[in-house]
mmCIF file of C-alpha atoms and ligand atoms in Angstrom:
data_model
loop_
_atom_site.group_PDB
_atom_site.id
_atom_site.type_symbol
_atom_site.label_atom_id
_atom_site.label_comp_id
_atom_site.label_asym_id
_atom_site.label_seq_id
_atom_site.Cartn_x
_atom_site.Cartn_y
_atom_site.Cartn_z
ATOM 1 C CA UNK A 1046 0.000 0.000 0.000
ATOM 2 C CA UNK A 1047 1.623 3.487 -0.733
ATOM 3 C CA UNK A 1048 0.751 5.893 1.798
ATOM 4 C CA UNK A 1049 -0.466 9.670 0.232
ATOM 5 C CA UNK A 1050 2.282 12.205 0.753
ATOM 6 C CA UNK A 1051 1.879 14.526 3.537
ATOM 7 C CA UNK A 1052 2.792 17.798 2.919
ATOM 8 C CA UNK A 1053 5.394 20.708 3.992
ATOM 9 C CA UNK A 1054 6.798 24.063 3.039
ATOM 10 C CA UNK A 1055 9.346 25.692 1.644
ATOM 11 C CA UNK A 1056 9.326 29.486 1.558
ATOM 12 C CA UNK A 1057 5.903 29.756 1.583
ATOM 13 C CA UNK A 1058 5.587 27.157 -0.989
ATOM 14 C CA UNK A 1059 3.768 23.734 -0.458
ATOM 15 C CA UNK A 1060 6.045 20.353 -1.139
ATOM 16 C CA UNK A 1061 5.715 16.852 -0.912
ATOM 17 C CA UNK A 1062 7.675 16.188 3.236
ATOM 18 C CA UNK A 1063 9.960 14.405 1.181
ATOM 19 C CA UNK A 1064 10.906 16.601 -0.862
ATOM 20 C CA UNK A 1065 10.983 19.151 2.171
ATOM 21 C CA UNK A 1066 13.397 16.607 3.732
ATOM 22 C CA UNK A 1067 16.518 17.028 0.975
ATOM 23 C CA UNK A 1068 15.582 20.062 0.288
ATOM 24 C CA UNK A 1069 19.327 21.537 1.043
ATOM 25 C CA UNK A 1070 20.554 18.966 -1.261
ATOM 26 C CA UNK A 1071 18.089 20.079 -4.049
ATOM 27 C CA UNK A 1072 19.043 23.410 -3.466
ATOM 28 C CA UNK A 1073 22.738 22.822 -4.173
ATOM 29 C CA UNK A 1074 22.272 20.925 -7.284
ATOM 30 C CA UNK A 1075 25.069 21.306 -9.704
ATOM 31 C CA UNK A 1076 23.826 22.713 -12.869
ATOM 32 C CA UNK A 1077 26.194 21.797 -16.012
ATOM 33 C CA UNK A 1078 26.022 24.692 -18.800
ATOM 34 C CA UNK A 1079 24.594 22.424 -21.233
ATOM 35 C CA UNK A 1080 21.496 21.292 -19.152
ATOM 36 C CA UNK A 1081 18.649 21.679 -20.597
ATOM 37 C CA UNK A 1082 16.195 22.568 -17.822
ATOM 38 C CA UNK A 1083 11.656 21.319 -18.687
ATOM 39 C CA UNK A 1084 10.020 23.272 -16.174
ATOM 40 C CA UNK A 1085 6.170 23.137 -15.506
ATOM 41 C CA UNK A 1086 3.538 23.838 -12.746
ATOM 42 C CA UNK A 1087 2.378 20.013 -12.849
ATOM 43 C CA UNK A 1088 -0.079 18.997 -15.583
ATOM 44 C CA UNK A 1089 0.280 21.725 -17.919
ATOM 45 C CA UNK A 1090 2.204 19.228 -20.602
ATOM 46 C CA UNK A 1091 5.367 18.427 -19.111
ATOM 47 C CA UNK A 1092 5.598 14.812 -20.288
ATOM 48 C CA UNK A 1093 4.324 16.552 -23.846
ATOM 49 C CA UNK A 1094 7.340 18.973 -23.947
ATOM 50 C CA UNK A 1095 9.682 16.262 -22.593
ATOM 51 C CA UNK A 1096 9.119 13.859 -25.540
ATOM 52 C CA UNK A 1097 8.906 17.005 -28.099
ATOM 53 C CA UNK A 1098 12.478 18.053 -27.064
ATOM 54 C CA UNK A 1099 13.771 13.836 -26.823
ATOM 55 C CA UNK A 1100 12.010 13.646 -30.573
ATOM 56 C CA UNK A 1101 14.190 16.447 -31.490
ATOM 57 C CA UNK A 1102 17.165 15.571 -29.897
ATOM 58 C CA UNK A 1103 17.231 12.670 -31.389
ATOM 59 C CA UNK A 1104 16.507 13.754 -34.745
ATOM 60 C CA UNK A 1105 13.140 11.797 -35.022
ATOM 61 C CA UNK A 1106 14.436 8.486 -34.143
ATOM 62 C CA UNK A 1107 11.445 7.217 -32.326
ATOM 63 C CA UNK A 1108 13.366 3.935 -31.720
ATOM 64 C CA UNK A 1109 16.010 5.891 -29.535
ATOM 65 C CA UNK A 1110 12.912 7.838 -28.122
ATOM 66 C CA UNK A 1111 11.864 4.389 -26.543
ATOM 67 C CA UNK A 1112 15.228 3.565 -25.013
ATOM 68 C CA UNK A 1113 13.590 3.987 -21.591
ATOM 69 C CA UNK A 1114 10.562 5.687 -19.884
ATOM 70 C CA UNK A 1115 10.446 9.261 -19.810
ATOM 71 C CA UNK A 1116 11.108 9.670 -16.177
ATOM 72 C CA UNK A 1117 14.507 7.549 -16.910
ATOM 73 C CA UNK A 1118 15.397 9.874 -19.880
ATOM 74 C CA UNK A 1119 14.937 12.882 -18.131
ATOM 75 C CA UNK A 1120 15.458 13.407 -14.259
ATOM 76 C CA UNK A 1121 12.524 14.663 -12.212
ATOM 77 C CA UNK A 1122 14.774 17.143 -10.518
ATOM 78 C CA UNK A 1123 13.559 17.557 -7.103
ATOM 79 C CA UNK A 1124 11.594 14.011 -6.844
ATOM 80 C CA UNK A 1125 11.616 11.022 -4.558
ATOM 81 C CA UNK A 1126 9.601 8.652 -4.182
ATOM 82 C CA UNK A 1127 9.815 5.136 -2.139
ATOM 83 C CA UNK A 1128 11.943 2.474 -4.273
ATOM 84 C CA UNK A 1129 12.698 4.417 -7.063
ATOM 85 C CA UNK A 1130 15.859 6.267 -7.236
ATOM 86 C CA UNK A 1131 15.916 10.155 -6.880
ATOM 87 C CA UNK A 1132 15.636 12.550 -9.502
ATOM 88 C CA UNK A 1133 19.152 13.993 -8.251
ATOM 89 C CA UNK A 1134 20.904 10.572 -8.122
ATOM 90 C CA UNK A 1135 19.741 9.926 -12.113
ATOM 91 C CA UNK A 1136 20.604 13.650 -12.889
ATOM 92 C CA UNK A 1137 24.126 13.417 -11.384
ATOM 93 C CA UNK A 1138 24.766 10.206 -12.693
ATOM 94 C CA UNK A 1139 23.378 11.188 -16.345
ATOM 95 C CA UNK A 1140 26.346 11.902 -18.811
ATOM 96 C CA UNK A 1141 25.938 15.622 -20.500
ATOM 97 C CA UNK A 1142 24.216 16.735 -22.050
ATOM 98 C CA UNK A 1143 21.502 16.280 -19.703
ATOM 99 C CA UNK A 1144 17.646 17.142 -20.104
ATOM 100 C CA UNK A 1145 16.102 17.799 -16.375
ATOM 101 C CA UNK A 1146 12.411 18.207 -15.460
ATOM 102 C CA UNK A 1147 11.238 20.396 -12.418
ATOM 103 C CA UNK A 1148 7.964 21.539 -11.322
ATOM 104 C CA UNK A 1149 9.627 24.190 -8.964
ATOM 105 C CA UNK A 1150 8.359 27.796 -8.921
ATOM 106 C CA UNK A 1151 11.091 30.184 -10.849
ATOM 107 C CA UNK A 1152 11.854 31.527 -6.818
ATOM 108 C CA UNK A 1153 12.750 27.822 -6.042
ATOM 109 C CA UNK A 1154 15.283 26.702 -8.708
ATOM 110 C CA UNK A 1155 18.929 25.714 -7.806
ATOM 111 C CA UNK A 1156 20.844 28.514 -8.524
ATOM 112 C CA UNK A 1157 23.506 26.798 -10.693
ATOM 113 C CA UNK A 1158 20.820 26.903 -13.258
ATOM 114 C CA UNK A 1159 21.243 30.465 -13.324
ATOM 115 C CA UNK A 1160 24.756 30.731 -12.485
ATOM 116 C CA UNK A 1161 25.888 28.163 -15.502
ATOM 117 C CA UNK A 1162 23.099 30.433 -17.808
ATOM 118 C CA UNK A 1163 21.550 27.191 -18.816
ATOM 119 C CA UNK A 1164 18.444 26.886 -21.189
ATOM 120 C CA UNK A 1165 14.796 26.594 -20.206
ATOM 121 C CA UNK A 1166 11.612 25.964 -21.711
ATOM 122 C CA UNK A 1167 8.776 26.669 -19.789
ATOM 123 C CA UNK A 1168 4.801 25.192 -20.842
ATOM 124 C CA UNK A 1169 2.145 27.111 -19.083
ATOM 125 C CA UNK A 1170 -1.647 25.859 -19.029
ATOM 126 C CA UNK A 1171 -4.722 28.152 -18.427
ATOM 127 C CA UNK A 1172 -5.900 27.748 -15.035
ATOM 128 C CA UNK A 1173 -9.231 25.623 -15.856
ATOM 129 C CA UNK A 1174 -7.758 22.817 -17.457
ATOM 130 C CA UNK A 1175 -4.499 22.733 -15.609
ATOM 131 C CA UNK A 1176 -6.830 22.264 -12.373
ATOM 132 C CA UNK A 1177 -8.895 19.923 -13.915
ATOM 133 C CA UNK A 1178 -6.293 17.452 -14.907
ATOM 134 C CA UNK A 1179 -4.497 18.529 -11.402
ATOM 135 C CA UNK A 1180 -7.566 16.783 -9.839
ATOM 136 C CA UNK A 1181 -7.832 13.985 -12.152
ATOM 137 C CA UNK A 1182 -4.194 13.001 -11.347
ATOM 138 C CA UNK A 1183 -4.222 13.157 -7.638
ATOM 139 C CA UNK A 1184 -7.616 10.881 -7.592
ATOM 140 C CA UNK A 1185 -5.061 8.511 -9.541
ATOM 141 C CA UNK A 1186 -1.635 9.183 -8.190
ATOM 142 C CA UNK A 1187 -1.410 8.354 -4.424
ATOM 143 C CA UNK A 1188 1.821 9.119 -4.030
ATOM 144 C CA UNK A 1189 0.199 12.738 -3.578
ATOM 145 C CA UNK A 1190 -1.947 14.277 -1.370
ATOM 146 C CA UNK A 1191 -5.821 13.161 -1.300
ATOM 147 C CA UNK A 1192 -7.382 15.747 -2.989
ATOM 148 C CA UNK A 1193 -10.733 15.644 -1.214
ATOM 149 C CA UNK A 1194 -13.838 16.679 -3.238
ATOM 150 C CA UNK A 1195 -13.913 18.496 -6.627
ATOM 151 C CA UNK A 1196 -15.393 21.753 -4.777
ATOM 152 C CA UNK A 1197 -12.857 21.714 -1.821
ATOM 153 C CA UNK A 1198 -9.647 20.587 -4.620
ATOM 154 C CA UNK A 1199 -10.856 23.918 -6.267
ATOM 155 C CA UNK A 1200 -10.730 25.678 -3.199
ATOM 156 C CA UNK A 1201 -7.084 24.182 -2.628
ATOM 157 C CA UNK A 1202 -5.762 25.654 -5.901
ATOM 158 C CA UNK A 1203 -7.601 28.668 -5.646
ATOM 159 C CA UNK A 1204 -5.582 29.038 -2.204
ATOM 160 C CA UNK A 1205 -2.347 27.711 -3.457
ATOM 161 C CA UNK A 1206 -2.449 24.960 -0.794
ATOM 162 C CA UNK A 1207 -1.480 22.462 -3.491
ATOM 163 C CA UNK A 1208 1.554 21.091 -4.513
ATOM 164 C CA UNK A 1209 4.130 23.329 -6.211
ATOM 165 C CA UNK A 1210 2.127 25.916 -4.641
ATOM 166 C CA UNK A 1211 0.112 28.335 -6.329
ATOM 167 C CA UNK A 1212 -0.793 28.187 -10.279
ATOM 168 C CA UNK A 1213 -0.722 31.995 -10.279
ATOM 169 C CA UNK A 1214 2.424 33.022 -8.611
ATOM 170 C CA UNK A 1215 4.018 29.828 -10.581
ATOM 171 C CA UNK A 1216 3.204 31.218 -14.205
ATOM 172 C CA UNK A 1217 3.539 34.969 -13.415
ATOM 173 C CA UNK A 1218 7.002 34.064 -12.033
ATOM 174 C CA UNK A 1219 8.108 32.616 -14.649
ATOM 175 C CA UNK A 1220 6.916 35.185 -17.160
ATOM 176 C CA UNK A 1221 8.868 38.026 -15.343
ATOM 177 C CA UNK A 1222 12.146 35.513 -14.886
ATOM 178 C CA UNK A 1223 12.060 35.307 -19.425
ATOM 179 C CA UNK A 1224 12.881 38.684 -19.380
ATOM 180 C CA UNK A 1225 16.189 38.216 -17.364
ATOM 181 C CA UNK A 1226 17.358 34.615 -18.518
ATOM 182 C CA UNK A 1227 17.138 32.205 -21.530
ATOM 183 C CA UNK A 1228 14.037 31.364 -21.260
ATOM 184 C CA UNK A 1229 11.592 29.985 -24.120
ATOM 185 C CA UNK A 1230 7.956 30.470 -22.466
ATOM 186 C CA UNK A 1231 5.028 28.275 -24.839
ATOM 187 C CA UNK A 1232 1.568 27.523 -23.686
ATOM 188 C CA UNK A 1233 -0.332 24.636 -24.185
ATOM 189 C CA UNK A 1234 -3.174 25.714 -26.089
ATOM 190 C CA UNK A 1235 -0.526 27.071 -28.590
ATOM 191 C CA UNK A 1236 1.120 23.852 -29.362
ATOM 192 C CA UNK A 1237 -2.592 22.287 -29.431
ATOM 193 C CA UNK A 1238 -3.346 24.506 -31.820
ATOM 194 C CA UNK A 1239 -0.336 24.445 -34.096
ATOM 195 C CA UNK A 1240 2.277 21.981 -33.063
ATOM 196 C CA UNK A 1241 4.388 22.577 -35.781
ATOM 197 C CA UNK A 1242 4.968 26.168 -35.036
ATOM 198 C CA UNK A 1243 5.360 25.598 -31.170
ATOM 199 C CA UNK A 1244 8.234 22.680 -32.392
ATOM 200 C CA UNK A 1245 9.983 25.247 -34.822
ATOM 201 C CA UNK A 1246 10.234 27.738 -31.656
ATOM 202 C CA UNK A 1247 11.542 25.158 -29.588
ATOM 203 C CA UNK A 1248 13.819 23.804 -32.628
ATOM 204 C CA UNK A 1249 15.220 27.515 -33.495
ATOM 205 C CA UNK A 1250 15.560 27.872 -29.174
ATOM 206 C CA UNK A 1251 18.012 24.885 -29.185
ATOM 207 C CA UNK A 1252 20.132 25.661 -32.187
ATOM 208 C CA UNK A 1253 18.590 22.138 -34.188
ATOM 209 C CA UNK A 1254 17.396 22.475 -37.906
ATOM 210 C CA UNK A 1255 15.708 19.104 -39.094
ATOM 211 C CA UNK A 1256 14.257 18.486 -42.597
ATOM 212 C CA UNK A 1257 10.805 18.920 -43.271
ATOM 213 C CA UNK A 1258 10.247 15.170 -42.955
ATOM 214 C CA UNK A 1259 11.674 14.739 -39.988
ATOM 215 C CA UNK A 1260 9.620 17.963 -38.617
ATOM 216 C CA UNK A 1261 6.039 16.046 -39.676
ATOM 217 C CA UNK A 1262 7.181 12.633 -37.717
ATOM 218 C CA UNK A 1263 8.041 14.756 -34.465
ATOM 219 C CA UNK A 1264 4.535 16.246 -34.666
ATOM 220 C CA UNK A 1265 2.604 12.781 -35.484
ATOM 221 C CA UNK A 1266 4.510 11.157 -32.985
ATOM 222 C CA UNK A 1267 3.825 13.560 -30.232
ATOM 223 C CA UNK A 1268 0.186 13.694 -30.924
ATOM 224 C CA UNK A 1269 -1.898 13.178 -28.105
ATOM 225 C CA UNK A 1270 -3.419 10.169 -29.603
ATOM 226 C CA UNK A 1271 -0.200 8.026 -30.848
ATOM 227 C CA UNK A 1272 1.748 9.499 -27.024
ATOM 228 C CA UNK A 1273 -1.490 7.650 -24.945
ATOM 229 C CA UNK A 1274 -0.586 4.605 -26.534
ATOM 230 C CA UNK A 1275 3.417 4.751 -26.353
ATOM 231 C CA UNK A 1276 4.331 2.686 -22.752
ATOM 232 C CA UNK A 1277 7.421 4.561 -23.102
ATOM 233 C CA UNK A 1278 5.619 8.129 -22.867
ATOM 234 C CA UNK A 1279 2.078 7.071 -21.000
ATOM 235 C CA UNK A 1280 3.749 6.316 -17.040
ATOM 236 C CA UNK A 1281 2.212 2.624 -17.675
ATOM 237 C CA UNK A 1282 5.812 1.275 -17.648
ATOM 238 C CA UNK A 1283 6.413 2.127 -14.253
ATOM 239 C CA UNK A 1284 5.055 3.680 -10.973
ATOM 240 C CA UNK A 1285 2.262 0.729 -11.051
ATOM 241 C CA UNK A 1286 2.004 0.942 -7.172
ATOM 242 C CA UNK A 1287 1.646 4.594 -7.200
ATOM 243 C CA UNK A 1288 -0.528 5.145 -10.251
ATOM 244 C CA UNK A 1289 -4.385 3.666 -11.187
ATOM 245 C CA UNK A 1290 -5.232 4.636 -14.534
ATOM 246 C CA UNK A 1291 -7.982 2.735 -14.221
ATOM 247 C CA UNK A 1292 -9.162 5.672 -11.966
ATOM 248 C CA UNK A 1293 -8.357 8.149 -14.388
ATOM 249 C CA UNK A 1294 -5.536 7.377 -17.279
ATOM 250 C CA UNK A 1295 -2.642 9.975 -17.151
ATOM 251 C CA UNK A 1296 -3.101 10.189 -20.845
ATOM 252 C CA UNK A 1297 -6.729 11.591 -20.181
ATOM 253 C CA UNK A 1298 -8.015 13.203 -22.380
ATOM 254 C CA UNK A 1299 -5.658 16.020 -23.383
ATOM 255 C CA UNK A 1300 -8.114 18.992 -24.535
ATOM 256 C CA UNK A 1301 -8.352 22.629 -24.333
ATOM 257 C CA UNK A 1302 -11.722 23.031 -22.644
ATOM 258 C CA UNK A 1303 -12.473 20.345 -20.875
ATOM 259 C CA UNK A 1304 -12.989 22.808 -17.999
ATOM 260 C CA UNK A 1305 -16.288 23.357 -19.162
ATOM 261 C CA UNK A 1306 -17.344 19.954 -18.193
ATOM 262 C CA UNK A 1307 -16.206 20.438 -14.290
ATOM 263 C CA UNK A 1308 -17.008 23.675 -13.266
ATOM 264 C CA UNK A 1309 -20.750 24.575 -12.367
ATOM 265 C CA UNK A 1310 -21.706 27.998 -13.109
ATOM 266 C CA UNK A 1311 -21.407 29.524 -9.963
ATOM 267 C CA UNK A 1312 -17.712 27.511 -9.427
ATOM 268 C CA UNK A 1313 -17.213 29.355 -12.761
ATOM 269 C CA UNK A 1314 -17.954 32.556 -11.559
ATOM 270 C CA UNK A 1315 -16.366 32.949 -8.285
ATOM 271 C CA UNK A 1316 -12.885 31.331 -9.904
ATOM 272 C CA UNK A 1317 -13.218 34.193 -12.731
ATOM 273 C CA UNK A 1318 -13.807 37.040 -9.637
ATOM 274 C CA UNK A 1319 -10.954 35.516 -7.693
ATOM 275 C CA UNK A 1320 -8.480 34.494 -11.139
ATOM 276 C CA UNK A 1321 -9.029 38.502 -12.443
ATOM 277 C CA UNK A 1322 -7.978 40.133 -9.144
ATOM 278 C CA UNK A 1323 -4.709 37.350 -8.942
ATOM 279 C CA UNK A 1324 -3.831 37.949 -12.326
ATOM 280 C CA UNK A 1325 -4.031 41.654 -12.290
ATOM 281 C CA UNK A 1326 -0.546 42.340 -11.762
ATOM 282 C CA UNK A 1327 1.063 40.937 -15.266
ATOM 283 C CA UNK A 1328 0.883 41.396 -19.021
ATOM 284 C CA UNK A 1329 0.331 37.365 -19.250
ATOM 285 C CA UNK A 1330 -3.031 36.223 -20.901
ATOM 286 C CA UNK A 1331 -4.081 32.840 -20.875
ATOM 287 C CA UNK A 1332 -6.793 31.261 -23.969
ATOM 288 C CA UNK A 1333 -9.267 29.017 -22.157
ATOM 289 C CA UNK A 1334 -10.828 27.390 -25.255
ATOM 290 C CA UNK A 1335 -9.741 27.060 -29.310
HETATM 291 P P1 A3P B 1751 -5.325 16.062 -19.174
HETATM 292 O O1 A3P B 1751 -5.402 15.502 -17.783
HETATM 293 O O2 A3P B 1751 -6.109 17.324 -19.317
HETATM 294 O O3 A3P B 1751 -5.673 15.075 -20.226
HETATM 295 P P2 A3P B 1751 1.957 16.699 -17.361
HETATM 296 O O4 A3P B 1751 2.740 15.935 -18.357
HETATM 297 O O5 A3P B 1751 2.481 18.061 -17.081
HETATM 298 O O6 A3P B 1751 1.704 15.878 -16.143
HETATM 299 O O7 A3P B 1751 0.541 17.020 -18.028
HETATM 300 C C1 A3P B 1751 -0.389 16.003 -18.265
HETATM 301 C C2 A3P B 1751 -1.481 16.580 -19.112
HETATM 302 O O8 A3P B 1751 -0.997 16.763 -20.452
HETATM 303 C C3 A3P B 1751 -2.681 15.637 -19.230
HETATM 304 O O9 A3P B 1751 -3.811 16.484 -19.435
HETATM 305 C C4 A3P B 1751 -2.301 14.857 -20.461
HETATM 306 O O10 A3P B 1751 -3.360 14.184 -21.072
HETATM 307 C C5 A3P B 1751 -1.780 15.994 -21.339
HETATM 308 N N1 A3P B 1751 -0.955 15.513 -22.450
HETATM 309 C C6 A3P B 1751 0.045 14.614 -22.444
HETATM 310 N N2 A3P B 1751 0.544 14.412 -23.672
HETATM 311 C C7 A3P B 1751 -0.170 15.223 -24.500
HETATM 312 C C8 A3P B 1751 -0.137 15.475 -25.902
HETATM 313 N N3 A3P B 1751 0.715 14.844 -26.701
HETATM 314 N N4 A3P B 1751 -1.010 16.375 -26.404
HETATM 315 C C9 A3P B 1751 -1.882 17.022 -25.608
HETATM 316 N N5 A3P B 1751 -1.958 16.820 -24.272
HETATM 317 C C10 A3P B 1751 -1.107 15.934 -23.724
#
């Protein structure tokens, strides 16, 4: 039986205890100047943008792609859970140059990262669907925190008494850090909407030119429909104590929208009152439908 993760803080911010616990050693993390840093607020298309950059990497090789499960291929920087090694031990034992996935707010990142100048990307979801799939995954994951009813999870985000901490001061963060570091910032609705564009910014960010044929196999390939059913990409491979996707698949359903079949009206309406007077202070603007 896995027990649900209890919860602590650092600065303010709400982490798994465990992650609380090597915190120091999280914080000291040796950035290498060709790290390529994936960061996130969870479920806004992390594992998307991980195998978008591996496809490119690897030039379209989808056989290399499947060399091991995403969470093998790219450390889960500031991760632990029981039996599986930590994200730092397979980051400092990965040979350069090394892709790294965090969820951490921009406040929260090892400063080697910023020291060593390294590149990020950064996805960003609109609030809606990022906290619908949020909920979705901790009914199914119980290596985190129970997340109670739909009504009180919303309350939770709303709050920023979730993990990561709060959606809003995660994404505004991050927009204000672009300005000062090498940054690329995408959204998720974009690359739903036009994945080939979204992969030529990423492309032209790293420095990679691939051939037009290669370009239209890293965009089938990373289609929500042919990633659900890749074992190497869909978290079936692994994590089968902490993860039921019979409860809800972590390839769900992968939609811009899909808000609209969650929220009541009046859930709607208070999130809008209490989202406009969070968001106030930044330039960022969010699309939450196509
Ligand atoms: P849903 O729960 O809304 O379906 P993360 O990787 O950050 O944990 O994000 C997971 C979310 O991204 C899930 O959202 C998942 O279905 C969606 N996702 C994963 N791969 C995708 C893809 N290729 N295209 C669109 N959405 C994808």
């Amino acid at each position: 039986m896995v027990l649900r993760s209890e919860t602590g803080e650092v600065e303010g911010v709400t982490l798994t205890k465990s992650i609380c616990s090597i915190w120091d050693q999280v914080w000291n993390f040796q950035a290498r100047p060709d790290d390529l840093l994936i960061a996130t607020y969870a479920k806004a298309g992390t594992t998307w943008t991980q195998e978008t950059v591996d496809m490119i990497q690897q030039n379209g090789d989808v056989e290399k792609c499947r060399r091991a499960t995403i969470a093998k291929r790219h450390p889960f920087l500031e991760w632990l859970t029981m039996k599986h090694p930590t994200g730092l031990e397979l980051a400092e034992a990965m040979p350069s140059p090394r892709t790294i996935k965090t969820h951490l707010p921009v406040q929260l990142v090892p400063p080697s990262f910023w020291k060593q100048n390294c590149k990020v990307i950064y996805v960003a979801r609109n609030a809606k669907d990022n906290l619908v799939s949020y909920y979705h995954f901790h009914r199914m994951n119980k290596a985190l925190p129970d997340p109670g009813t739909w009504e009180e999870f919303i309350e939770k985000f709303m709050t920023g008494k979730v993990l990561w901490g709060s959606w809003y001061d995660h994404v505004k963060g991050w927009w204000k850090a672009k300005d000062k570091h090498r940054i690329l910032y995408l959204f998720y609705e974009d690359m739903k909407e036009n994945p080939e564009q979204e992969i030529q910014k990423i492309l032209k960010f790293l420095e990679k030119d691939v051939n037009q044929e290669v370009l239209n196999k890293i965009v089938h390939n990373t289609s929500f429909e042919i990633m659900k059913e890749n074992p190497m990409a869909n978290y079936t491979r692994e994590f089968q104590a902490i993860m039921d996707h019979s409860i809800s698949p972590f390839m769900r359903k992968g939609a811009v929208g899909d808000w609209k079949n969650h929220f009541t009206v009046a859930q709607n309406k208070k999130f809008d009152e209490d989202y406009k007077k969070k968001m106030a202070d930044t330039s960022l603007v969010f699309r939450t439908e196509l």
